[in-house]
Tab-separated table of C-alpha atoms and ligand atoms in Angstrom:
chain	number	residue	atom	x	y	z
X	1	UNK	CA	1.518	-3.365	-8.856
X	2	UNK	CA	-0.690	-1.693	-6.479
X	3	UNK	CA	-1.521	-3.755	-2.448
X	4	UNK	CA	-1.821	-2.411	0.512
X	5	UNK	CA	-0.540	-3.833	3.735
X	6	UNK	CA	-1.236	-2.991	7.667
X	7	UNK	CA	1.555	0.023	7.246
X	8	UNK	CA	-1.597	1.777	6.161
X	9	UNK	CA	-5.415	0.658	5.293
X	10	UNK	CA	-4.455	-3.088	4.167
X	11	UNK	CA	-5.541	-6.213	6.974
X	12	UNK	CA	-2.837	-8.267	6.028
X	13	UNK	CA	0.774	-7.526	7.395
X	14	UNK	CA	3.396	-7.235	4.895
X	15	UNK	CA	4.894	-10.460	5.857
X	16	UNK	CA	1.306	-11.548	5.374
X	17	UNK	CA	0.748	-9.783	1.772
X	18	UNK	CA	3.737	-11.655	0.421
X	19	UNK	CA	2.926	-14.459	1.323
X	20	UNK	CA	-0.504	-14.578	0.027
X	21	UNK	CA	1.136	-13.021	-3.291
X	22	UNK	CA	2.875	-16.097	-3.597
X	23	UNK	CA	-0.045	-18.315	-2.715
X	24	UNK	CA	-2.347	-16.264	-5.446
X	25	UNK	CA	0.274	-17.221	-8.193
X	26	UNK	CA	1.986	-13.879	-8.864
X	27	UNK	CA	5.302	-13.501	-9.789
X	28	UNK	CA	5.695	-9.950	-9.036
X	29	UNK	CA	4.180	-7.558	-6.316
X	30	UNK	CA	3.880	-4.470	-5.613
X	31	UNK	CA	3.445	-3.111	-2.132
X	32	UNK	CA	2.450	0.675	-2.322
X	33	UNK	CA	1.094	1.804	1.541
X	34	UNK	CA	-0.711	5.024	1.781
X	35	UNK	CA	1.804	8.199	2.255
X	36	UNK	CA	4.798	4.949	3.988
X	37	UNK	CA	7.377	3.114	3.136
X	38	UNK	CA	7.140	1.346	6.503
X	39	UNK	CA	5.882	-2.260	5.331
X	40	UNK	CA	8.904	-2.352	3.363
X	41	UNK	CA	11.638	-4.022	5.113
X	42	UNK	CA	9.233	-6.314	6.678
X	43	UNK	CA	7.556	-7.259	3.419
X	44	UNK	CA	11.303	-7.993	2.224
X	45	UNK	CA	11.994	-9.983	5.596
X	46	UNK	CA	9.260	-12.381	4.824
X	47	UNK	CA	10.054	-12.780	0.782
X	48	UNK	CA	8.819	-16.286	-0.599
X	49	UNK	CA	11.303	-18.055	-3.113
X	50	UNK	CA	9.899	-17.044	-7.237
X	51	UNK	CA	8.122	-14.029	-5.775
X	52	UNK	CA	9.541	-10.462	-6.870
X	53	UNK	CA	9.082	-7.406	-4.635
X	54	UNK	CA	8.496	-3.998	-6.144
X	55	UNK	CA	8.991	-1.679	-3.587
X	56	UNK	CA	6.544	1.426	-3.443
X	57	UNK	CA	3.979	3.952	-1.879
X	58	UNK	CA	0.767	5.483	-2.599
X	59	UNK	CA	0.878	9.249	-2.271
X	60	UNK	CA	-1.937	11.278	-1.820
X	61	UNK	CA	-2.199	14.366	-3.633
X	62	UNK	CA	-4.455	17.137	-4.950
X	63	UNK	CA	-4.715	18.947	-8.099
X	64	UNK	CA	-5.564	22.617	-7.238
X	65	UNK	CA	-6.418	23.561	-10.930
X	66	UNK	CA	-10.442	23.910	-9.848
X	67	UNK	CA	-12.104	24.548	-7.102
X	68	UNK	CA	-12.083	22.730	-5.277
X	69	UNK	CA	-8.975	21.163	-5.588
X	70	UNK	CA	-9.520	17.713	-6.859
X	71	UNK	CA	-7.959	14.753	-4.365
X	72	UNK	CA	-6.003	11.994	-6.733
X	73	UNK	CA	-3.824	9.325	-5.753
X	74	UNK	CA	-0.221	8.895	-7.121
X	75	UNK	CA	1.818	5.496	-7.095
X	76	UNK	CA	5.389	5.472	-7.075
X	77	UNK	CA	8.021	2.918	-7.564
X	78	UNK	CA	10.914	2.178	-6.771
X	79	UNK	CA	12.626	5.283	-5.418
X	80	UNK	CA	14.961	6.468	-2.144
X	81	UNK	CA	12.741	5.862	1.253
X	82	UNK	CA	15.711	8.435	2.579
X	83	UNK	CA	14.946	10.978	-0.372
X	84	UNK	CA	14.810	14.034	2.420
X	85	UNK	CA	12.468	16.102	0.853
X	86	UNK	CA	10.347	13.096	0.283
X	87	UNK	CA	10.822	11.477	3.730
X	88	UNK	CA	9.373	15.345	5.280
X	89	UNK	CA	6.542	15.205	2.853
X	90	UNK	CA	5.429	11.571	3.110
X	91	UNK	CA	5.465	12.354	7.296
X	92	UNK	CA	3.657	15.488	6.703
X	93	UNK	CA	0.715	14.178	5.069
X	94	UNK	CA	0.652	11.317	8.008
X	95	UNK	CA	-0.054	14.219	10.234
X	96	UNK	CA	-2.560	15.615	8.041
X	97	UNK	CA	-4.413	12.304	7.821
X	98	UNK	CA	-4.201	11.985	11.722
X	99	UNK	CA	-5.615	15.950	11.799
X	100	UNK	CA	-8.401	15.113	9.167
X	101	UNK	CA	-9.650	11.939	10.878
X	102	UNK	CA	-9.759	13.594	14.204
X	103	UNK	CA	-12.029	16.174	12.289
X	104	UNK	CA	-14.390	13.533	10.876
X	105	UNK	CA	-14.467	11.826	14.366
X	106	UNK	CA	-15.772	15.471	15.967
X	107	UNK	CA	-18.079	15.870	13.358
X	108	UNK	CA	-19.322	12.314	13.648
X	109	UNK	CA	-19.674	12.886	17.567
X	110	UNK	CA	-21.006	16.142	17.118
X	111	UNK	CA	-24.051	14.199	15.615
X	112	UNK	CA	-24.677	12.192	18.305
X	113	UNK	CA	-22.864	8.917	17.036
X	114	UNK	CA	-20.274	7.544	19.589
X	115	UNK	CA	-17.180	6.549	17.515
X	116	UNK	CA	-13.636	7.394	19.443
X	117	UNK	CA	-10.993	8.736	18.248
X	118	UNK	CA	-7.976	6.947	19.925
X	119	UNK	CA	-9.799	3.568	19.064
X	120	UNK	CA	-9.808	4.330	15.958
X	121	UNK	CA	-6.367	5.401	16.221
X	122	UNK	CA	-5.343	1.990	18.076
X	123	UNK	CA	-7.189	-0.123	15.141
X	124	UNK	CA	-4.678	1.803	12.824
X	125	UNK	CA	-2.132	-0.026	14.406
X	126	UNK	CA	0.622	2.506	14.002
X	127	UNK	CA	-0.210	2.253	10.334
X	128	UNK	CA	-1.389	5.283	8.499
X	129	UNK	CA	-4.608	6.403	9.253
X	130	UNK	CA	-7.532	6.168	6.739
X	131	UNK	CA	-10.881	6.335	6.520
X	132	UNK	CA	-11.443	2.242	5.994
X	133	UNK	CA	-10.474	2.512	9.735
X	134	UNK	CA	-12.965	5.107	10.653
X	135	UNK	CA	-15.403	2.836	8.577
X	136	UNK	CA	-14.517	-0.491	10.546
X	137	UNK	CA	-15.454	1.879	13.882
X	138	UNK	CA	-18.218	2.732	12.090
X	139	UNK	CA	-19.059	-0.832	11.932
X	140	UNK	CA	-17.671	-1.999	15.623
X	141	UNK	CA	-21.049	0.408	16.327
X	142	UNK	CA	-23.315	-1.451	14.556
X	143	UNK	CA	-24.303	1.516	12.293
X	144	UNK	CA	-23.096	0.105	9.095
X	145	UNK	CA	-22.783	-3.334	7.745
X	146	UNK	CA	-19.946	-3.124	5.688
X	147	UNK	CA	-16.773	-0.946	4.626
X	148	UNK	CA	-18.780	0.300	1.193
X	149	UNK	CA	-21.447	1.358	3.218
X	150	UNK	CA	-19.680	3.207	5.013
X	151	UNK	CA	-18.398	5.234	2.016
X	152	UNK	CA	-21.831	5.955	1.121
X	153	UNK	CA	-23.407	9.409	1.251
X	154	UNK	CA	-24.656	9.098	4.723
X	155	UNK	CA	-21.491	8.756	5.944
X	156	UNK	CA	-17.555	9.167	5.203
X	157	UNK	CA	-18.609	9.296	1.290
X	158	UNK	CA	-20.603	12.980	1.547
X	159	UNK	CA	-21.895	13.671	4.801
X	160	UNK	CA	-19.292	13.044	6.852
X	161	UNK	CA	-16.275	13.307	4.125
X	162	UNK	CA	-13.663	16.330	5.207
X	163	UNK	CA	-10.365	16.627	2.508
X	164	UNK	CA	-6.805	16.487	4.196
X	165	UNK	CA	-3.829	18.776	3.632
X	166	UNK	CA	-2.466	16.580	-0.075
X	167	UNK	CA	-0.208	16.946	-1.764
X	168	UNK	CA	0.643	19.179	-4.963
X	169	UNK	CA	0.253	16.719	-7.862
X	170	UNK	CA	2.959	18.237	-9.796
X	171	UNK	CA	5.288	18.595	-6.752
X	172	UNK	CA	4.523	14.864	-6.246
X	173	UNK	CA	5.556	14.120	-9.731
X	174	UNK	CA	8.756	16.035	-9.254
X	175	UNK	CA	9.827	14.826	-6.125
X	176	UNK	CA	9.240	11.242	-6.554
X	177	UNK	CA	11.426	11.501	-10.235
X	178	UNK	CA	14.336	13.772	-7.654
X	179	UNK	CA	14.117	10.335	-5.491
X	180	UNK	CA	14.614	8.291	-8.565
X	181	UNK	CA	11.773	6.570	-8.930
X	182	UNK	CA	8.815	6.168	-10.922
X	183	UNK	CA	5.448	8.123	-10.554
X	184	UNK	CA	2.294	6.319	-12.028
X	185	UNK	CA	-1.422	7.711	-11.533
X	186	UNK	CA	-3.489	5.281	-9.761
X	187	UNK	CA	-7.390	4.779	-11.037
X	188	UNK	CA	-7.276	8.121	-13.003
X	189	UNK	CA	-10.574	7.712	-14.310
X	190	UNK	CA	-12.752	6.425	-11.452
X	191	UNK	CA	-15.461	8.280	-11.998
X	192	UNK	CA	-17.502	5.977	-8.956
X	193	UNK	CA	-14.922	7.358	-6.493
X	194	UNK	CA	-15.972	11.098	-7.352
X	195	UNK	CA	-14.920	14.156	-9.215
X	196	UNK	CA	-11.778	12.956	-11.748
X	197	UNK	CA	-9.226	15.339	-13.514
X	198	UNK	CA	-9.224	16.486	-17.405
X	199	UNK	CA	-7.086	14.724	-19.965
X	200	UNK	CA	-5.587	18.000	-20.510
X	201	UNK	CA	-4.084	18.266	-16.951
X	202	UNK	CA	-2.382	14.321	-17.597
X	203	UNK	CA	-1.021	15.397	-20.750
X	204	UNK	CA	0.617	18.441	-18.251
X	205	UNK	CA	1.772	15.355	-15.783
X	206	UNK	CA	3.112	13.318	-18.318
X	207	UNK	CA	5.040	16.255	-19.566
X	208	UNK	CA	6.397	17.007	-15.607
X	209	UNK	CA	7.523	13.587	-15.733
X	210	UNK	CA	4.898	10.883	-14.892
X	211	UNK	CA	5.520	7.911	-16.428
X	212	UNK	CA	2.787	6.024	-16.536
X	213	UNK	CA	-1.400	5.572	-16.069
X	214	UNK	CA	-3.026	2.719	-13.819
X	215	UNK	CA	-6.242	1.194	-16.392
X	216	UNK	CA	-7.135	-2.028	-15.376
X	217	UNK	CA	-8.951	-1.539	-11.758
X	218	UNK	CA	-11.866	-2.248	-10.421
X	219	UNK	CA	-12.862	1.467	-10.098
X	220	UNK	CA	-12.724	1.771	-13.849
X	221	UNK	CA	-15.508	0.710	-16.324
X	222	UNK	CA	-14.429	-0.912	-19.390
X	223	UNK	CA	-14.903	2.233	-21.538
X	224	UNK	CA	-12.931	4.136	-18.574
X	225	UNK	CA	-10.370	1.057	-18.566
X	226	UNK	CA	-10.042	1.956	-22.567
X	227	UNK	CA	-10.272	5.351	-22.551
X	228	UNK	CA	-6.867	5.868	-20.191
X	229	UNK	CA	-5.158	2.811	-22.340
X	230	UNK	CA	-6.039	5.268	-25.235
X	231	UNK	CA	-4.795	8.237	-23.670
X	232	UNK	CA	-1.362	6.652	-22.574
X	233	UNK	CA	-0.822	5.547	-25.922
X	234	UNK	CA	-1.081	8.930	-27.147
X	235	UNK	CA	1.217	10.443	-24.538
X	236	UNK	CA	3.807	7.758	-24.663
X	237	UNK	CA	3.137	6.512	-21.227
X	238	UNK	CA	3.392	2.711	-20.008
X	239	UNK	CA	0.151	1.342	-18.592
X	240	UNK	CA	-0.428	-0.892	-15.143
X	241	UNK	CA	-3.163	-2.927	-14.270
X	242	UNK	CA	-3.696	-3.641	-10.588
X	243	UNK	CA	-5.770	-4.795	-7.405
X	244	UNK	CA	-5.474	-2.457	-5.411
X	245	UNK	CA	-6.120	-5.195	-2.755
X	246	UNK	CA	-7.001	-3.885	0.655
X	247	UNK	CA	-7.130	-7.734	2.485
X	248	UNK	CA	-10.452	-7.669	3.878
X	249	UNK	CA	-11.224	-4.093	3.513
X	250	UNK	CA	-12.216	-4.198	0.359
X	251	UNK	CA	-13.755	-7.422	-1.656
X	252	UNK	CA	-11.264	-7.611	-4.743
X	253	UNK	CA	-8.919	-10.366	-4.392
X	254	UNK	CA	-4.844	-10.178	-5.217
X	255	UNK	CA	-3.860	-10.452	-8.833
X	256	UNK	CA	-7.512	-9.502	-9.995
X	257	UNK	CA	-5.767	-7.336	-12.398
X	258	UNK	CA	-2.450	-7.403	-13.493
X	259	UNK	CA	0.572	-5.417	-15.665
X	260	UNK	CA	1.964	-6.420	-18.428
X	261	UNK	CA	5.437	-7.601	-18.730
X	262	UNK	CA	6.581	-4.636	-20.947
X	263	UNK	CA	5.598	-1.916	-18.332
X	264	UNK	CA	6.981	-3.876	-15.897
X	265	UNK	CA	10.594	-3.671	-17.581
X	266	UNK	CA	10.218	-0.072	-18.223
X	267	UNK	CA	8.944	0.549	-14.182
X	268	UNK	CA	12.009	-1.013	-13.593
X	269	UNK	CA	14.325	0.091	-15.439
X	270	UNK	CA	13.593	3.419	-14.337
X	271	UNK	CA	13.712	3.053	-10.682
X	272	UNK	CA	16.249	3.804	-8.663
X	273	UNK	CA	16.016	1.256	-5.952
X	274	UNK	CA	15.933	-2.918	-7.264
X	275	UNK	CA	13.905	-5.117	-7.634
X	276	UNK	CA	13.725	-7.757	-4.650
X	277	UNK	CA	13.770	-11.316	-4.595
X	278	UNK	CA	12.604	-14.228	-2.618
R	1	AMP	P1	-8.472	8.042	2.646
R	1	AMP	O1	-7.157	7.670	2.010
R	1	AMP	O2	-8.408	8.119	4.100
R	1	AMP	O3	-9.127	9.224	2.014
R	1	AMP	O4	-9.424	6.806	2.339
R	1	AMP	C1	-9.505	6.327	1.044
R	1	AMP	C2	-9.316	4.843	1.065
R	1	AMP	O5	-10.582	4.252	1.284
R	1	AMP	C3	-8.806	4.305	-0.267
R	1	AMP	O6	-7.627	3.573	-0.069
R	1	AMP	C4	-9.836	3.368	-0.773
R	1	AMP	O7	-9.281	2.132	-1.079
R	1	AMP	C5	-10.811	3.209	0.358
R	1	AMP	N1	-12.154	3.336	-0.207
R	1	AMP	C6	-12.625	4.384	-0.892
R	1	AMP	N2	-13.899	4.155	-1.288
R	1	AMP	C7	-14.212	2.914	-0.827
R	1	AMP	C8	-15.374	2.091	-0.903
R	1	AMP	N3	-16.471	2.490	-1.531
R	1	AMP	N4	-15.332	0.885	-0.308
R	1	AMP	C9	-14.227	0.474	0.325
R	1	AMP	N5	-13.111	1.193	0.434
R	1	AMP	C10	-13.091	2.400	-0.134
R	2	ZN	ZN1	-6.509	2.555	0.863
R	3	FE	FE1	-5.963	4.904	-4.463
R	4	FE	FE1	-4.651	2.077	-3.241
């Protein structure tokens, strides 16, 4: 319920990512780009027969309820790519991406270390733009060995890490449910990745209309995997369990975690937009 393809920080194509769905076994996927809905038609194009495709994005978004604001990621299923209101915000936080990554390149080359920007830009591939491609630069300069290394302190993790222009969580939450589909948080609770938000604010979410929390991810400890299971059980919310697979980005492997059929149902029965099959 949660890939990534080339339309943003993902190595495999769409037509690529459904394929290998099919190949890992799965009988469902979920494509869910960065801030696009661009690998969608492709990833449709290229359906194998058995496999399902549950169309989606990953939207990046910020809590401003401390200072400062928290950065969280919100998945959502399932709704209208031609949701206007949607469509301007998904392309304004493209731009923002584009204007933050700049940023980290000047900073980067303000230190001496000779990364460019419209390579960087080129290895995106028209894609949105993310930091796992300022980290493979990072790497084409033989200054890190690997994309987690290059999240490390030293370097796009602290050092070098600027925040982007996100979005409002709760406008997120709104404007994905006014595009009928289905708003889950991804990784709420993953702590490695950095500051994480209070129960109280998810119980606020849930109550704006998310439907449901992402547990089972590699991001997420056991106790941090049972602790959101917990909390979506209190607040009536349906629980996912994903990859988050990045191809070769990232070392997790498709269908390393996985949702249960129940959520499933109730993802789709609330979407706007079907289901489609190979
Ligand atoms: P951005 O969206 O540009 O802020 O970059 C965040 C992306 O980088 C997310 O999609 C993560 O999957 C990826 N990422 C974050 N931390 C790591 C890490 N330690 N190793 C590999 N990829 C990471
Ligand atoms: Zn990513
Ligand atoms: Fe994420
Ligand atoms: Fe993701």
């Amino acid at each position: 319920m949660h890939t990534h393809s080339t339309a943003s920080d993902g190595t495999l194509s769409p037509a690529e990512l459904v394929r290998a769905a099919s190949r890992a076994g799965l009988d469902v996927l979920a494509i869910t780009d960065h801030d696009t809905t661009a690998g969608w038609e492709p990833a449709v194009r290229a359906l194998p027969p058995g496999l399902r495709l549950v169309r989606g994005a990953e939207l990046s978004c910020r809590w401003s309820g401390t200072e400062p604001a928290v950065p969280l990621h919100l998945l959502a299923y399932l709704f209208d790519p031609g949701h206007p209101e949607l469509v301007d915000e998904l392309a304004r936080v493209r731009a923002a991406r584009e204007e933050r990554g700049e940023r980290i390149v000047a900073l980067l080359r303000a230190d001496g270390i000779d990364v460019s920007w419209p390579d960087i830009l080129a290895g995106a591939g028209g894609g949105t733009v993310g930091r796992p491609h300022i980290a493979q630069a990072l790497i084409r300069a033989g200054l890190v060995g690997s994309t987690g290394e290059a999240f490390g302190p030293d370097w796009l993790g602290e050092r070098y890490r600027l925040p982007k222009e996100d979005i409002d969580v709760f406008r997120a939450v709104r404007l994905v449910r006014a595009a009928g589909g289905v708003p889950v948080f991804a990784h709420p609770r993953a702590t490695r990745r950095g500051r994480v938000v209070p129960d109280e604010l998810i119980a606020d979410l849930a109550a704006a209309g998310l439907a449901g929390l992402e547990a089972d991810h590699e991001d997420h400890s056991p106790a941090e995997q049972a602790h959101v299971r917990a909390l979506a059980a209190d607040l009536g919310l349906l629980v996912t369990g994903s990859s988050d697979f990045h191809g070769t980005h990232k070392t997790v492997q498709l269908g390393a975690f996985t949702t249960g059929a129940e959520a499933y149902e109730r993802i789709v029965d609330a979407g706007v937009t079907e289901v489609a099959s190979g």
